[in-house]
mmCIF file of C-alpha atoms in Angstrom:
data_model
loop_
_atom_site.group_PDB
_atom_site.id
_atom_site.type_symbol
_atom_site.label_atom_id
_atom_site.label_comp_id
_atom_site.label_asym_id
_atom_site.label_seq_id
_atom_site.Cartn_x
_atom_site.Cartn_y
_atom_site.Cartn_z
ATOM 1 C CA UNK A 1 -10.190 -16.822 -6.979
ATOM 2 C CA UNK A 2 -9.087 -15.825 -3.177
ATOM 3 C CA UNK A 3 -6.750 -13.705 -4.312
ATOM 4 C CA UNK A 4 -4.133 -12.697 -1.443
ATOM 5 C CA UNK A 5 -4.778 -14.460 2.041
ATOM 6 C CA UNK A 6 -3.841 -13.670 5.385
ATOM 7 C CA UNK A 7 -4.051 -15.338 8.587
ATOM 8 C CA UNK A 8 -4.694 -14.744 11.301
ATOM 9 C CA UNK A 9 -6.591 -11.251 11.210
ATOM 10 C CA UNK A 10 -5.943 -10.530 14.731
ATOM 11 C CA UNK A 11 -3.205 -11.738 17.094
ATOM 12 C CA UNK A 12 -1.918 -10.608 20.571
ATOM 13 C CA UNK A 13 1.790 -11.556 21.568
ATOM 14 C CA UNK A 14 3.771 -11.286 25.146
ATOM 15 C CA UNK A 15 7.639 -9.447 24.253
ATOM 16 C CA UNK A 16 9.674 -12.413 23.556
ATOM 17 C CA UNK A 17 7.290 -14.495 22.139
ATOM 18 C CA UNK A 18 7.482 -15.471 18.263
ATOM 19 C CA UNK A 19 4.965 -15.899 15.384
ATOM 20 C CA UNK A 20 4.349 -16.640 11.955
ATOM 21 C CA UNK A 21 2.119 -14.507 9.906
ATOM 22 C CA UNK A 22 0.836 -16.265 7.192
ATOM 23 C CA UNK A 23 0.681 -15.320 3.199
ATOM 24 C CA UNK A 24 -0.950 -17.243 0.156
ATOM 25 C CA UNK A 25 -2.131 -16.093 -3.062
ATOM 26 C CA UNK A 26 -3.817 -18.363 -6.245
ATOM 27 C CA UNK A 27 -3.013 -15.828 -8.794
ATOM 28 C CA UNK A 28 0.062 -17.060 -9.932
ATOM 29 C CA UNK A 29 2.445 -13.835 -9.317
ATOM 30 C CA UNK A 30 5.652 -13.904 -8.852
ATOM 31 C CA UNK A 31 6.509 -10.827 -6.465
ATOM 32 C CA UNK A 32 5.151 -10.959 -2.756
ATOM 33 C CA UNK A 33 5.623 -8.526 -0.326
ATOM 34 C CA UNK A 34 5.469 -7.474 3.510
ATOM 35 C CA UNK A 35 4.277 -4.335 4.571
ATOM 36 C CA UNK A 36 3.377 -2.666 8.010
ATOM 37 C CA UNK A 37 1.116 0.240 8.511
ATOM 38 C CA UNK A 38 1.319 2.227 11.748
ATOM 39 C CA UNK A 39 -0.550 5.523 11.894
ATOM 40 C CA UNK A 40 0.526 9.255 10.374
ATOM 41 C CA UNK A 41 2.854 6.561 8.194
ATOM 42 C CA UNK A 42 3.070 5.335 4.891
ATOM 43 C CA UNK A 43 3.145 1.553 4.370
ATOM 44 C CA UNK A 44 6.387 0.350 4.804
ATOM 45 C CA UNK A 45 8.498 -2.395 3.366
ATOM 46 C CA UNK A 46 9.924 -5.320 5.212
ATOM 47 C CA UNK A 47 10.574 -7.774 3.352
ATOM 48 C CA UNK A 48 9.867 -8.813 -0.741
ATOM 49 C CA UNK A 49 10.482 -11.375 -3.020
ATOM 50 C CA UNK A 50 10.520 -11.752 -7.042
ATOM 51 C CA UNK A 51 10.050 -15.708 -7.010
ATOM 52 C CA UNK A 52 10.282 -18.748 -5.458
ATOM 53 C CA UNK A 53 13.448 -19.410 -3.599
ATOM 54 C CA UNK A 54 14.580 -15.490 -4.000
ATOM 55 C CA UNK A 55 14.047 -13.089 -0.957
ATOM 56 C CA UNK A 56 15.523 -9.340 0.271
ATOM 57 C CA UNK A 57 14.896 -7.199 2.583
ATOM 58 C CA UNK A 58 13.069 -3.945 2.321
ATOM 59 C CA UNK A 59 13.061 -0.805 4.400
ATOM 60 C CA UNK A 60 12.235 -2.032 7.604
ATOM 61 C CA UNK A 61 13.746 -5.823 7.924
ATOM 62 C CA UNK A 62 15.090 -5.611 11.542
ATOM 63 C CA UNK A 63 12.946 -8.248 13.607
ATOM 64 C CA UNK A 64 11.413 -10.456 10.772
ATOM 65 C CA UNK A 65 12.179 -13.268 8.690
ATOM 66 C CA UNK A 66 10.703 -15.132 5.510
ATOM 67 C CA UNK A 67 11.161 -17.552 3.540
ATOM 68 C CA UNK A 68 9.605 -18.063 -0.216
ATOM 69 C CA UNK A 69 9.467 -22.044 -0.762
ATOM 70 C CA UNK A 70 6.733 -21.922 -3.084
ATOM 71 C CA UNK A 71 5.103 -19.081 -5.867
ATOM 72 C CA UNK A 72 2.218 -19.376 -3.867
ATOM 73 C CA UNK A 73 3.274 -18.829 0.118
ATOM 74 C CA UNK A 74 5.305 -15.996 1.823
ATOM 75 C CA UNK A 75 5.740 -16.664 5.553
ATOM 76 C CA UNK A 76 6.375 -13.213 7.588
ATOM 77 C CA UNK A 77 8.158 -14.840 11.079
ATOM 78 C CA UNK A 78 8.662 -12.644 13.960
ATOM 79 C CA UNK A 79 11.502 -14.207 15.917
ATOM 80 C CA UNK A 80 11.075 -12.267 19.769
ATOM 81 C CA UNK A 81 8.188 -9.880 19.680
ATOM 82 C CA UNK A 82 8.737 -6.126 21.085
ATOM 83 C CA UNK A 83 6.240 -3.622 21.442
ATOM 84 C CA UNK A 84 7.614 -1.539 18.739
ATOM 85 C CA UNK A 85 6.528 -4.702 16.467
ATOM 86 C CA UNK A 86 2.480 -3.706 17.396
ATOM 87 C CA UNK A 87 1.070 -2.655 13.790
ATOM 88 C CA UNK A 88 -0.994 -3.829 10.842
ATOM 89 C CA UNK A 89 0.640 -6.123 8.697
ATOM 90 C CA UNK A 90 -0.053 -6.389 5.211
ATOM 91 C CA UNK A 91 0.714 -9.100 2.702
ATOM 92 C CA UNK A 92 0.853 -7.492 -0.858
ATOM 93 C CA UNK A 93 1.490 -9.259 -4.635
ATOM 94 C CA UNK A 94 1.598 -8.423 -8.372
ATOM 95 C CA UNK A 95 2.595 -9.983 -11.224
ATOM 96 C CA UNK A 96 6.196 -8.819 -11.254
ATOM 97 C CA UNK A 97 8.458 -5.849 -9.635
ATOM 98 C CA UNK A 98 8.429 -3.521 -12.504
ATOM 99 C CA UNK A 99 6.767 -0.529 -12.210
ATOM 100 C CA UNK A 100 3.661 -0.397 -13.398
ATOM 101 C CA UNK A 101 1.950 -3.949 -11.721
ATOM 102 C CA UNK A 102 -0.809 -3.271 -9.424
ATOM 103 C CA UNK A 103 -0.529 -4.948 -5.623
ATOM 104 C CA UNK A 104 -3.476 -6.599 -4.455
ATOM 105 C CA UNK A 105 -3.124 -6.359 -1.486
ATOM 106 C CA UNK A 106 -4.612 -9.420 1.713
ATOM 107 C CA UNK A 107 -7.115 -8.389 4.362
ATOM 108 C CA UNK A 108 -4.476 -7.459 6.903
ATOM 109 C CA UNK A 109 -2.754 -8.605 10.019
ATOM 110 C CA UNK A 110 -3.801 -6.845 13.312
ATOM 111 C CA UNK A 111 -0.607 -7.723 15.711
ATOM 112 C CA UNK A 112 -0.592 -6.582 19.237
ATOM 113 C CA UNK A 113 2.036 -7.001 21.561
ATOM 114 C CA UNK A 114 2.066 -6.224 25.554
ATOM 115 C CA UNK B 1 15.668 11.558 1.089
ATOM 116 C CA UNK B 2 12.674 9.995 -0.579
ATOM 117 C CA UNK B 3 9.628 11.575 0.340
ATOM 118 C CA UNK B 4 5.599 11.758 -0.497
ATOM 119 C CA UNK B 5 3.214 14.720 1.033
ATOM 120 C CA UNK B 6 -0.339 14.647 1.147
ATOM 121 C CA UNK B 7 -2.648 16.315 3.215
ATOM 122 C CA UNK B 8 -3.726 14.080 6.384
ATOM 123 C CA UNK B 9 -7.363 14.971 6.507
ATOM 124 C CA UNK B 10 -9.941 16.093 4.411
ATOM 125 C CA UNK B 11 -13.770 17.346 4.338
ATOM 126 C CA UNK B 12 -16.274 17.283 2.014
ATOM 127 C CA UNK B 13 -19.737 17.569 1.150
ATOM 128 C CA UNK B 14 -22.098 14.423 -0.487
ATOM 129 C CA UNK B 15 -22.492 14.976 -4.329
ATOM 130 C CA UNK B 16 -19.842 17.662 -4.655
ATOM 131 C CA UNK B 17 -15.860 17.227 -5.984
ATOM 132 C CA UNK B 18 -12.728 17.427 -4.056
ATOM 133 C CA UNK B 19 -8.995 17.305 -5.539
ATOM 134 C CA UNK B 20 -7.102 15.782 -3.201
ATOM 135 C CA UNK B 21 -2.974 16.259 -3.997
ATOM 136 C CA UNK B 22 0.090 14.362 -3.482
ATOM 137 C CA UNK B 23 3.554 16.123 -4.654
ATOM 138 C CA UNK B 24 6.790 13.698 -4.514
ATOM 139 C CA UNK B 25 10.627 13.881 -3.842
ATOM 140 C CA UNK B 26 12.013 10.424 -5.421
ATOM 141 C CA UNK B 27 15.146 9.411 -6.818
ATOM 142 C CA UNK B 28 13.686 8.228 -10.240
ATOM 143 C CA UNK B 29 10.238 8.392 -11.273
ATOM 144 C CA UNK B 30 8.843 4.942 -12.807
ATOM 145 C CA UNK B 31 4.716 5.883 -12.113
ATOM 146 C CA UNK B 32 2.751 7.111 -9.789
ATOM 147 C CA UNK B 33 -0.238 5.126 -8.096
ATOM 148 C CA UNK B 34 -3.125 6.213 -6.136
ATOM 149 C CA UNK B 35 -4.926 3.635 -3.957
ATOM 150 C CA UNK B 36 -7.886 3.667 -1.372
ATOM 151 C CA UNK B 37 -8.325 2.199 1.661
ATOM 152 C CA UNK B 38 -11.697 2.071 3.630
ATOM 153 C CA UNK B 39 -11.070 2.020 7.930
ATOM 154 C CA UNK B 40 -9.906 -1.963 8.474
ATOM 155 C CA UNK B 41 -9.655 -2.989 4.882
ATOM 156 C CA UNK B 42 -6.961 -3.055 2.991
ATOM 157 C CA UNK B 43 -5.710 -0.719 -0.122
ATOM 158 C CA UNK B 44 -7.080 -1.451 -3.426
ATOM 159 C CA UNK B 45 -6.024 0.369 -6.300
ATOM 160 C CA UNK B 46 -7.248 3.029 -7.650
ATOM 161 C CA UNK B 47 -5.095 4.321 -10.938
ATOM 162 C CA UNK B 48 -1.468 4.777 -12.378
ATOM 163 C CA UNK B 49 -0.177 7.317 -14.127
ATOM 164 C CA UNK B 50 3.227 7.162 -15.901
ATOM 165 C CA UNK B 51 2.859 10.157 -18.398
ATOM 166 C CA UNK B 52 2.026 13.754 -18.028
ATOM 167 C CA UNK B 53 -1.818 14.050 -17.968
ATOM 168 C CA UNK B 54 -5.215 13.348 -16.853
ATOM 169 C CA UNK B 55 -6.263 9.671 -16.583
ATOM 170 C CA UNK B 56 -10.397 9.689 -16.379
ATOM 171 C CA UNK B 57 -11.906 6.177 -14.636
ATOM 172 C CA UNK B 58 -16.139 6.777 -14.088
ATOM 173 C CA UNK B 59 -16.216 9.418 -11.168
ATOM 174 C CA UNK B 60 -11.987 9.715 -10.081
ATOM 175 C CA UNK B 61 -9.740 11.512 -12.357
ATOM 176 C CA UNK B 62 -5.744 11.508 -11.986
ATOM 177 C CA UNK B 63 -3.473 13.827 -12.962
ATOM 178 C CA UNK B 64 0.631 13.557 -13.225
ATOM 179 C CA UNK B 65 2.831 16.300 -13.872
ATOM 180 C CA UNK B 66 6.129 15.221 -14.037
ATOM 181 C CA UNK B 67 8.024 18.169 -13.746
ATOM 182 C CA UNK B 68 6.245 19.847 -11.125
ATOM 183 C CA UNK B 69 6.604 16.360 -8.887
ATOM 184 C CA UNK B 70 3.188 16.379 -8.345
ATOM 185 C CA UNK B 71 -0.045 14.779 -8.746
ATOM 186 C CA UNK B 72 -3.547 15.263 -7.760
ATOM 187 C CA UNK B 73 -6.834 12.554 -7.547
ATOM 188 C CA UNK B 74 -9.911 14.526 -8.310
ATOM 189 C CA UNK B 75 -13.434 12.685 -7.260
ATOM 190 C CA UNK B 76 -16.670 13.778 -8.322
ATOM 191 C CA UNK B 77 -19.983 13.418 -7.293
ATOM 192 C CA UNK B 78 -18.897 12.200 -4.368
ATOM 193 C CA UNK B 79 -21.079 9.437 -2.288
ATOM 194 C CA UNK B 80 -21.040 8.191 1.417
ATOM 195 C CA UNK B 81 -18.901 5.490 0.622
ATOM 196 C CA UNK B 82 -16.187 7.250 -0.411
ATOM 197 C CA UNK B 83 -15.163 7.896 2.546
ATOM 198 C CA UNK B 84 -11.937 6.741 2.877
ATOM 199 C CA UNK B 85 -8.137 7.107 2.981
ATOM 200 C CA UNK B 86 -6.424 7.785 0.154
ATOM 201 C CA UNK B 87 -2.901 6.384 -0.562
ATOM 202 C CA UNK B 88 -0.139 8.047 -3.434
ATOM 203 C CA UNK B 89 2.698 6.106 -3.946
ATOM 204 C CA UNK B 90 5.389 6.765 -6.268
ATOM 205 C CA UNK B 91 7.946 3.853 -8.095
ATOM 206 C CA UNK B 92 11.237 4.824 -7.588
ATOM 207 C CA UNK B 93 14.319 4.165 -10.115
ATOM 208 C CA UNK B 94 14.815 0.921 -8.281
ATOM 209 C CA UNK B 95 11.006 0.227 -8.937
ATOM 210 C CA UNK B 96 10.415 0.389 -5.164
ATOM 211 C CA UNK B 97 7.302 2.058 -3.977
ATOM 212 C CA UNK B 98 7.409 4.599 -1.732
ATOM 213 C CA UNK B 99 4.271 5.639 -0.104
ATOM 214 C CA UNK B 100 2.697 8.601 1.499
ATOM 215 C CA UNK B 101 0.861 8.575 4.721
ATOM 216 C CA UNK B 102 -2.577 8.864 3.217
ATOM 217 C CA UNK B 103 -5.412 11.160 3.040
ATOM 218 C CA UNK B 104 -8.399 10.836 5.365
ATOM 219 C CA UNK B 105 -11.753 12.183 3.385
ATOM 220 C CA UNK B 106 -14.580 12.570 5.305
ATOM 221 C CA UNK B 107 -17.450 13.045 3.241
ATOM 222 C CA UNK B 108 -20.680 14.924 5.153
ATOM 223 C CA UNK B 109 -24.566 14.573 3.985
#
């Protein structure tokens, strides 16, 4: 199995310029996730979903879009690209949304923008 | 507010233990989950606790005490490769996570 996998690992955007980070996983779960991770921060939520179809935001929405057509994809789309958007992204998934399912977790999104 | 505290950086010495702690401020508690990170990878998990205790996996321990808010992740024998950040994140009553900022263990020879 792949497990979670994120493209690409590395990325460098202009401000204004929009992107789709990319999210798959073969392991059949039903709740996907966004998170970034800046430094002296916590990983923070952007946006989640519990199936196919079904999407909300998290803690940190403003800027970014998905969509959940499938169990197995989870586009993260960045409409206009700021600087404040420069981070790691992380894709994240588990078997459900109740508390005790374990994320894995993709490789990670490097995203710089100038 | 919601909030996790851990230390941000930590030293210690190859083949010895170290404790590192994480206390927590949530609204709800639905388990507690420690995770590690190496520089560039990504977290994998490491254990959950959801009752009082101490939860033993090989060389890492983890302790929960629910009414003190607070949790610790004790590693023994430590090795070069466990050198690493290391994540506590606690479920909420809305079975969010909420996440500290991670402690940075350096481990020396």
């Amino acid at each position: 199995n792949a497990g979670v996998t994120q493209t690409p690992k590395f990325q460098v955007l202009k401000t204004g310029q929009s992107m789709t980070l990319q999210c798959a996983q073969d392991m059949n779960h039903e709740y996907m996730s966004w998170y970034r991770q800046d430094p002296g921060m916590g990983l923070r939520l952007i946006h989640y979903s519990v199936g196919a179809g079904i999407t909300d935001q998290g803690e940190v929405p403003n800027g970014y879009n998905v969509s959940r057509s499938t169990t197995e994809d989870f586009p993260l789309r960045l409409l206009s690209a700021a600087p404040s958007q420069t981070s790691v992204y992380f894709c994240a998934s588990s078997y459900t949304d109740s508390g005790a399912n374990v994320l894995t977790f993709g490789a990670g999104s490097r995203l710089t923008v100038l | 507010g919601q909030n996790i505290d851990q230390p941000t950086e930590m030293t210690a010495t190859e083949g010895a233990i170290v404790q590192i702690n994480c206390t927590y401020q949530t609204s709800g508690f639905n388990g507690l989950f420690w995770y590690q990170q190496h520089a560039g990878e990504a977290p994998t998990f490491l254990s959950y606790n959801v009752l009082d205790g101490l939860e033993e996996k090989g060389r890492f321990s983890s302790f929960l005490s629910r009414s003190k808010g607070y949790s610790y992740l004790l590693l023994k024998e430590l090795q070069m490769k466990d050198s690493a950040s290391y994540l506590c994140a606690v479920t909420d009553s809305n079975y969010q996570l909420i996440w500290g900022a991670g402690t940075k263990l350096i481990i020396k020879p």
